[in-house]
mmCIF file with all atom_site columns, C-alpha atoms in Angstrom:
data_model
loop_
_atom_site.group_PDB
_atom_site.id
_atom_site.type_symbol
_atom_site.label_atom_id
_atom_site.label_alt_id
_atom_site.label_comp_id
_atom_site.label_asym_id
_atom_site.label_entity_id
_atom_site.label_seq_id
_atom_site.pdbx_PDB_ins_code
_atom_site.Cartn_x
_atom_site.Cartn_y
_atom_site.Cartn_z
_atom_site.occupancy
_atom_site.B_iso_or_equiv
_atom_site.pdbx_formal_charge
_atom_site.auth_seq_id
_atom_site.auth_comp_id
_atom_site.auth_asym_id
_atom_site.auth_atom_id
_atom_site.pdbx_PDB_model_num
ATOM 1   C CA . UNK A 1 1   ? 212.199 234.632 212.078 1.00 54.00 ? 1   UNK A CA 1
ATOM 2   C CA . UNK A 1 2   ? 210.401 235.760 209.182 1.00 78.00 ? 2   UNK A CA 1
ATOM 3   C CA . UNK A 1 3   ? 208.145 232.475 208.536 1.00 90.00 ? 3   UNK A CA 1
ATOM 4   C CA . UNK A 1 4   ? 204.370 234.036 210.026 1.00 90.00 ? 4   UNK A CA 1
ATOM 5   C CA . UNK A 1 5   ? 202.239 231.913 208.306 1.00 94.00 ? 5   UNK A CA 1
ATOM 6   C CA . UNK A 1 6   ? 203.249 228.008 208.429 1.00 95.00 ? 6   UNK A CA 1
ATOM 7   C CA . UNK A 1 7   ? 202.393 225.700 205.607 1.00 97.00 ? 7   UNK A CA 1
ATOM 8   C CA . UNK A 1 8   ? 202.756 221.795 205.305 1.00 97.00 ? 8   UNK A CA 1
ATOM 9   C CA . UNK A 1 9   ? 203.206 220.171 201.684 1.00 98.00 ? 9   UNK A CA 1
ATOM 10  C CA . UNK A 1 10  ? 200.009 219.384 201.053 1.00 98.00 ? 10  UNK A CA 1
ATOM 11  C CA . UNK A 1 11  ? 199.312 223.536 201.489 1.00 98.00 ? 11  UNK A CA 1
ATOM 12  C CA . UNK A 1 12  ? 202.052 224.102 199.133 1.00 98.00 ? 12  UNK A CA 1
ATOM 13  C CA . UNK A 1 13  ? 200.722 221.513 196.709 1.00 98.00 ? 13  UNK A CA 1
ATOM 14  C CA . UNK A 1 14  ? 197.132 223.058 196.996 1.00 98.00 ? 14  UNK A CA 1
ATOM 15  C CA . UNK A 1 15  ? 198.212 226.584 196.007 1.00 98.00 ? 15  UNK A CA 1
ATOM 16  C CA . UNK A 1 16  ? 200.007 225.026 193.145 1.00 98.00 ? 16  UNK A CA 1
ATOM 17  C CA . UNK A 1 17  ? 196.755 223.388 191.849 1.00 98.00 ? 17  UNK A CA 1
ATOM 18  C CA . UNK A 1 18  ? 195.648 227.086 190.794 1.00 97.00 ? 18  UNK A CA 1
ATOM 19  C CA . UNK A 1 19  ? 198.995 227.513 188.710 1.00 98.00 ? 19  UNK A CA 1
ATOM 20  C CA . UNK A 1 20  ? 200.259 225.730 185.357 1.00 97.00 ? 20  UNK A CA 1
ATOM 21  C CA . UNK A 1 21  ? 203.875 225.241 186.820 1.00 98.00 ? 21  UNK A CA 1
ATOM 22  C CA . UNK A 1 22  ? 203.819 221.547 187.673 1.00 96.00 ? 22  UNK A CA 1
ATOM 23  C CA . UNK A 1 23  ? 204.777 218.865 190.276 1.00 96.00 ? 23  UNK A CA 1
ATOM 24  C CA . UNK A 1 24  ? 206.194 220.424 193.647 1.00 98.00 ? 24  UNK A CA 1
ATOM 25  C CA . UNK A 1 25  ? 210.018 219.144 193.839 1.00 98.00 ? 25  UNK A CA 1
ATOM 26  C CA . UNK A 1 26  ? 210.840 221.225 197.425 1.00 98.00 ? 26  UNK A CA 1
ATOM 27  C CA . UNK A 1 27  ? 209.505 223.631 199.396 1.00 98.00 ? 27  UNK A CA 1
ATOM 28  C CA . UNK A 1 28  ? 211.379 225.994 202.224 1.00 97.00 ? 28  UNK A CA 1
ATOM 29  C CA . UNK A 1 29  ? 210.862 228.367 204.697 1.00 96.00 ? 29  UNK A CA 1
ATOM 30  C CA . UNK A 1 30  ? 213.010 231.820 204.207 1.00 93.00 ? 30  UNK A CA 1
ATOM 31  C CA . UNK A 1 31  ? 213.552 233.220 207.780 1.00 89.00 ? 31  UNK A CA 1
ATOM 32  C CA . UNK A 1 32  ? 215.202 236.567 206.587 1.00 84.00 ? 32  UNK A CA 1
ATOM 33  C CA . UNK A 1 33  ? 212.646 239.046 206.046 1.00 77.00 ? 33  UNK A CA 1
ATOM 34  C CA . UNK A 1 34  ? 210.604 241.016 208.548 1.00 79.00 ? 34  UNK A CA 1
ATOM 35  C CA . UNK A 1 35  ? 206.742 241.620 207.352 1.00 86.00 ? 35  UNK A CA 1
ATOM 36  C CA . UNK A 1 36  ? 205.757 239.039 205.226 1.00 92.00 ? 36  UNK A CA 1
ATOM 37  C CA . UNK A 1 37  ? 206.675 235.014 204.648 1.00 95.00 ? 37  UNK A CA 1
ATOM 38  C CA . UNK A 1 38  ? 208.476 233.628 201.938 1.00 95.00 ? 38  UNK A CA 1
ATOM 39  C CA . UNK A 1 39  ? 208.912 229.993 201.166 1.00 97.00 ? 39  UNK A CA 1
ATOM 40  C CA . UNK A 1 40  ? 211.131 228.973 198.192 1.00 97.00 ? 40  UNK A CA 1
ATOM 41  C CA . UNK A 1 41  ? 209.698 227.016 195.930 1.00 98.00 ? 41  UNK A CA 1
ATOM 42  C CA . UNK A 1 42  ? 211.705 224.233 193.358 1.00 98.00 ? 42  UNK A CA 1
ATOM 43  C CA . UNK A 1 43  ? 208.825 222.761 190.952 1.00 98.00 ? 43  UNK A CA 1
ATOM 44  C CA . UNK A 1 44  ? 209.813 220.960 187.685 1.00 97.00 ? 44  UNK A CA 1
ATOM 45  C CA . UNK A 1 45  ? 213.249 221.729 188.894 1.00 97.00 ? 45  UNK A CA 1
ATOM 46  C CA . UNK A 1 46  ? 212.609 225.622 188.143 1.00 98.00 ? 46  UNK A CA 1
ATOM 47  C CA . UNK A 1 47  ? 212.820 228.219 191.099 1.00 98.00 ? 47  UNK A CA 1
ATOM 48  C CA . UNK A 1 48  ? 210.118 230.498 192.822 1.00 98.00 ? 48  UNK A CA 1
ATOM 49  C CA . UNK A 1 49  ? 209.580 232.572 195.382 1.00 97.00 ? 49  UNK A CA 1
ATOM 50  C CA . UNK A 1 50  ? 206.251 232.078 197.251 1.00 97.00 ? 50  UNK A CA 1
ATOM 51  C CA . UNK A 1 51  ? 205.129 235.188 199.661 1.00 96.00 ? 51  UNK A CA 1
ATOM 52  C CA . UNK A 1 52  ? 202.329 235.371 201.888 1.00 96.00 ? 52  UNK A CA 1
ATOM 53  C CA . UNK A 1 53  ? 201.663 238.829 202.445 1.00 93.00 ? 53  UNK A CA 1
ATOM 54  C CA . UNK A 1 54  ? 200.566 238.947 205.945 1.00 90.00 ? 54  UNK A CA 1
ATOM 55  C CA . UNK A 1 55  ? 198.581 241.539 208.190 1.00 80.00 ? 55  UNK A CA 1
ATOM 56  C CA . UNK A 1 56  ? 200.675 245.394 207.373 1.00 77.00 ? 56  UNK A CA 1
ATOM 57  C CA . UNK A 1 57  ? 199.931 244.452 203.567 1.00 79.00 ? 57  UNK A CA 1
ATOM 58  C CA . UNK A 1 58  ? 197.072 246.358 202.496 1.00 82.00 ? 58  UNK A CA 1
ATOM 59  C CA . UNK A 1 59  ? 195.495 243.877 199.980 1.00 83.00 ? 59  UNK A CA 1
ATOM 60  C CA . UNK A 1 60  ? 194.486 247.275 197.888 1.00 85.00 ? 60  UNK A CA 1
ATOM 61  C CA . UNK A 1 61  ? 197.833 247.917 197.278 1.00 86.00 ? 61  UNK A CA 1
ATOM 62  C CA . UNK A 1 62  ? 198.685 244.223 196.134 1.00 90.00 ? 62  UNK A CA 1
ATOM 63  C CA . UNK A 1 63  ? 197.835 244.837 192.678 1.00 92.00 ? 63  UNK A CA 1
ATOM 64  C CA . UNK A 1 64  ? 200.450 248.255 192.377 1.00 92.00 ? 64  UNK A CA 1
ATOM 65  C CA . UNK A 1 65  ? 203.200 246.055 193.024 1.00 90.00 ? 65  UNK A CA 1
ATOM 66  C CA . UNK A 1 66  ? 202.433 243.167 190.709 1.00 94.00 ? 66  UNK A CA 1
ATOM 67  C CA . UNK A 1 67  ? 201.834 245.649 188.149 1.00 95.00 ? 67  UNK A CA 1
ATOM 68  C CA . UNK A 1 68  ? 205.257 247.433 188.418 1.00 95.00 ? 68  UNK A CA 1
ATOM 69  C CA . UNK A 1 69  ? 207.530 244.312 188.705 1.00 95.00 ? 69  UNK A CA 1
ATOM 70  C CA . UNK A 1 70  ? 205.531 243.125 185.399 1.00 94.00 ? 70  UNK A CA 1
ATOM 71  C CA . UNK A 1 71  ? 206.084 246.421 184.059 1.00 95.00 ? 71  UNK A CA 1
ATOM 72  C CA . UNK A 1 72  ? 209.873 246.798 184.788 1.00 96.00 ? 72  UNK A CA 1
ATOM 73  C CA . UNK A 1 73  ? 210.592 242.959 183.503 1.00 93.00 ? 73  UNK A CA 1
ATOM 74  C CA . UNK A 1 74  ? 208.828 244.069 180.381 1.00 94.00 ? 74  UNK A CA 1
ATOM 75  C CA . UNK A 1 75  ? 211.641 247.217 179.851 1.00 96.00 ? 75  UNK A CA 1
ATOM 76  C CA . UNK A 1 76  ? 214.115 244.430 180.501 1.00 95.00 ? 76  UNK A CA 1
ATOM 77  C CA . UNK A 1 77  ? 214.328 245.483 184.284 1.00 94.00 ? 77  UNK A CA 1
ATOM 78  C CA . UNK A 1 78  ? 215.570 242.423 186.324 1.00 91.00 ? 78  UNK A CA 1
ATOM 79  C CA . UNK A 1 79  ? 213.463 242.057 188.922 1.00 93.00 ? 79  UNK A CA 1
ATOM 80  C CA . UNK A 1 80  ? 211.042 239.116 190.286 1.00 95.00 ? 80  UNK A CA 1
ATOM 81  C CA . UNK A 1 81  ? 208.074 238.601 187.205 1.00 96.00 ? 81  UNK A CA 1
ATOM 82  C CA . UNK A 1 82  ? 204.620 237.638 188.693 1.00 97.00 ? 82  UNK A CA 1
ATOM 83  C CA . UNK A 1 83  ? 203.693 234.173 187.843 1.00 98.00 ? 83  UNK A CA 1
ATOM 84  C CA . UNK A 1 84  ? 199.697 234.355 186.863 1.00 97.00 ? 84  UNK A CA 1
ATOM 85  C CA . UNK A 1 85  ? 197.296 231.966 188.112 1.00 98.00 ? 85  UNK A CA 1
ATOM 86  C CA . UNK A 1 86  ? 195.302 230.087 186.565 1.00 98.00 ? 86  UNK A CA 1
ATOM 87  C CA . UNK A 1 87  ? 192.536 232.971 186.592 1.00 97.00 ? 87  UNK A CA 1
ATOM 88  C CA . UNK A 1 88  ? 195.137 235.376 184.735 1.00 97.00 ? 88  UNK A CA 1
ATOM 89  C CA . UNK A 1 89  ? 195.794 236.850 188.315 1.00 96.00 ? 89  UNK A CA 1
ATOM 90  C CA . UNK A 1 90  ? 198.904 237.918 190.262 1.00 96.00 ? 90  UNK A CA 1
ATOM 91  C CA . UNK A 1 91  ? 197.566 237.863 193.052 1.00 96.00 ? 91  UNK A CA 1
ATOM 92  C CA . UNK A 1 92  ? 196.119 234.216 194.656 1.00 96.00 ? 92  UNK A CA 1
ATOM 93  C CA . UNK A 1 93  ? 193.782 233.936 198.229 1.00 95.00 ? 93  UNK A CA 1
ATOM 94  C CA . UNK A 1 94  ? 193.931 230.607 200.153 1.00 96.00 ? 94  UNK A CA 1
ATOM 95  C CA . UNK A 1 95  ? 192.812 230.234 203.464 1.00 94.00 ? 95  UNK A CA 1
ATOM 96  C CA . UNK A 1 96  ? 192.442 234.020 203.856 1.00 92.00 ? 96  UNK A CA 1
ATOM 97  C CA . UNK A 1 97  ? 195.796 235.314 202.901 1.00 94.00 ? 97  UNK A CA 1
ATOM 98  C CA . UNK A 1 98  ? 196.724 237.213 199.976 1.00 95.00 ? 98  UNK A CA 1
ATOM 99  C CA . UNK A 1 99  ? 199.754 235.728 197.903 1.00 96.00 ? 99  UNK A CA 1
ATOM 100 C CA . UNK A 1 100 ? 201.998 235.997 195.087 1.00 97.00 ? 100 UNK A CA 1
ATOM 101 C CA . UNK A 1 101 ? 204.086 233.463 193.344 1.00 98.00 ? 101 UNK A CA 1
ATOM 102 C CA . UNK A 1 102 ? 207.226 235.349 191.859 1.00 98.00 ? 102 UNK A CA 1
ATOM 103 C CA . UNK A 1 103 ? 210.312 233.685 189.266 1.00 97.00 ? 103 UNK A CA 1
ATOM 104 C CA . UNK A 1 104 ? 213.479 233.787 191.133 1.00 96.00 ? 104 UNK A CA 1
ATOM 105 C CA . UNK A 1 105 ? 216.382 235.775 191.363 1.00 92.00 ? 105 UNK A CA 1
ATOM 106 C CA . UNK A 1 106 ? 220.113 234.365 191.917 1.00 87.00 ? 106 UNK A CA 1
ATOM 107 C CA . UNK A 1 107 ? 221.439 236.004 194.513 1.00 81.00 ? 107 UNK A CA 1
ATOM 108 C CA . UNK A 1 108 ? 221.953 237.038 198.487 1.00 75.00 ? 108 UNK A CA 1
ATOM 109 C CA . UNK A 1 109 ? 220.186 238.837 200.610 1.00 68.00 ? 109 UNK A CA 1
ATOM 110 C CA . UNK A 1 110 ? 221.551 242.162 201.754 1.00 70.00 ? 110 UNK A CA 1
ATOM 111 C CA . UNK A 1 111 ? 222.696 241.995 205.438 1.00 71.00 ? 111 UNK A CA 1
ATOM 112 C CA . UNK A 1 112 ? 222.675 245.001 207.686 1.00 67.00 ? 112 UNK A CA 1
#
């Protein structure tokens, strides 16, 4: 189980305020995954990826990562694109946890 950090709609809904994407369609838990929690998101009928980066995360390297996956999707990479906040930030805090709303890739995860 890869779901640490456990959030009800109205959590969802809250972290949404602080973004320009919408209303909140569905929300879901995504149990593969080992360090940090992902929920998938489906808001104005357009997909996201929601992850809570949880305690191994150094929140000093949070801001190397957002960087590159905005880099490489501006050289046409396909990878997840940061969605900015309403601040102009990749990076969101609620309720002490570091966070990043991502666009969505089609596709499976890799099993081992």
């Amino acid at each position: 189980m890869a779901v640490y950090t456990k959030f009800v709609k109205r959590n969802i809904q809250e972290i949404l305020s602080n973004y320009s994407l919408g209303e909140l369609n569905s929300y879901e838990g995504i149990q593969e995954g080992i360090e940090n929690t992902n929920y998938f998101l489906l808001v104005n009928n357009k997909k996201y990826i929601l992850t809570v980066y949880e305690k191994r995360v150094k929140p000093l390297d949070l801001p190397f990562f957002s960087k590159l996956m905005t880099g490489l999707n501006e050289e046409n990479f396909k990878c997840p694109a940061p969605v900015m906040n309403n601040q102009k930030k990749a990076i969101t805090d609620y309720k002490n946890k570091k966070m990043m709303i991502v666009t969505f890739l089609d596709g499976k995860a890799k099993k081992f």
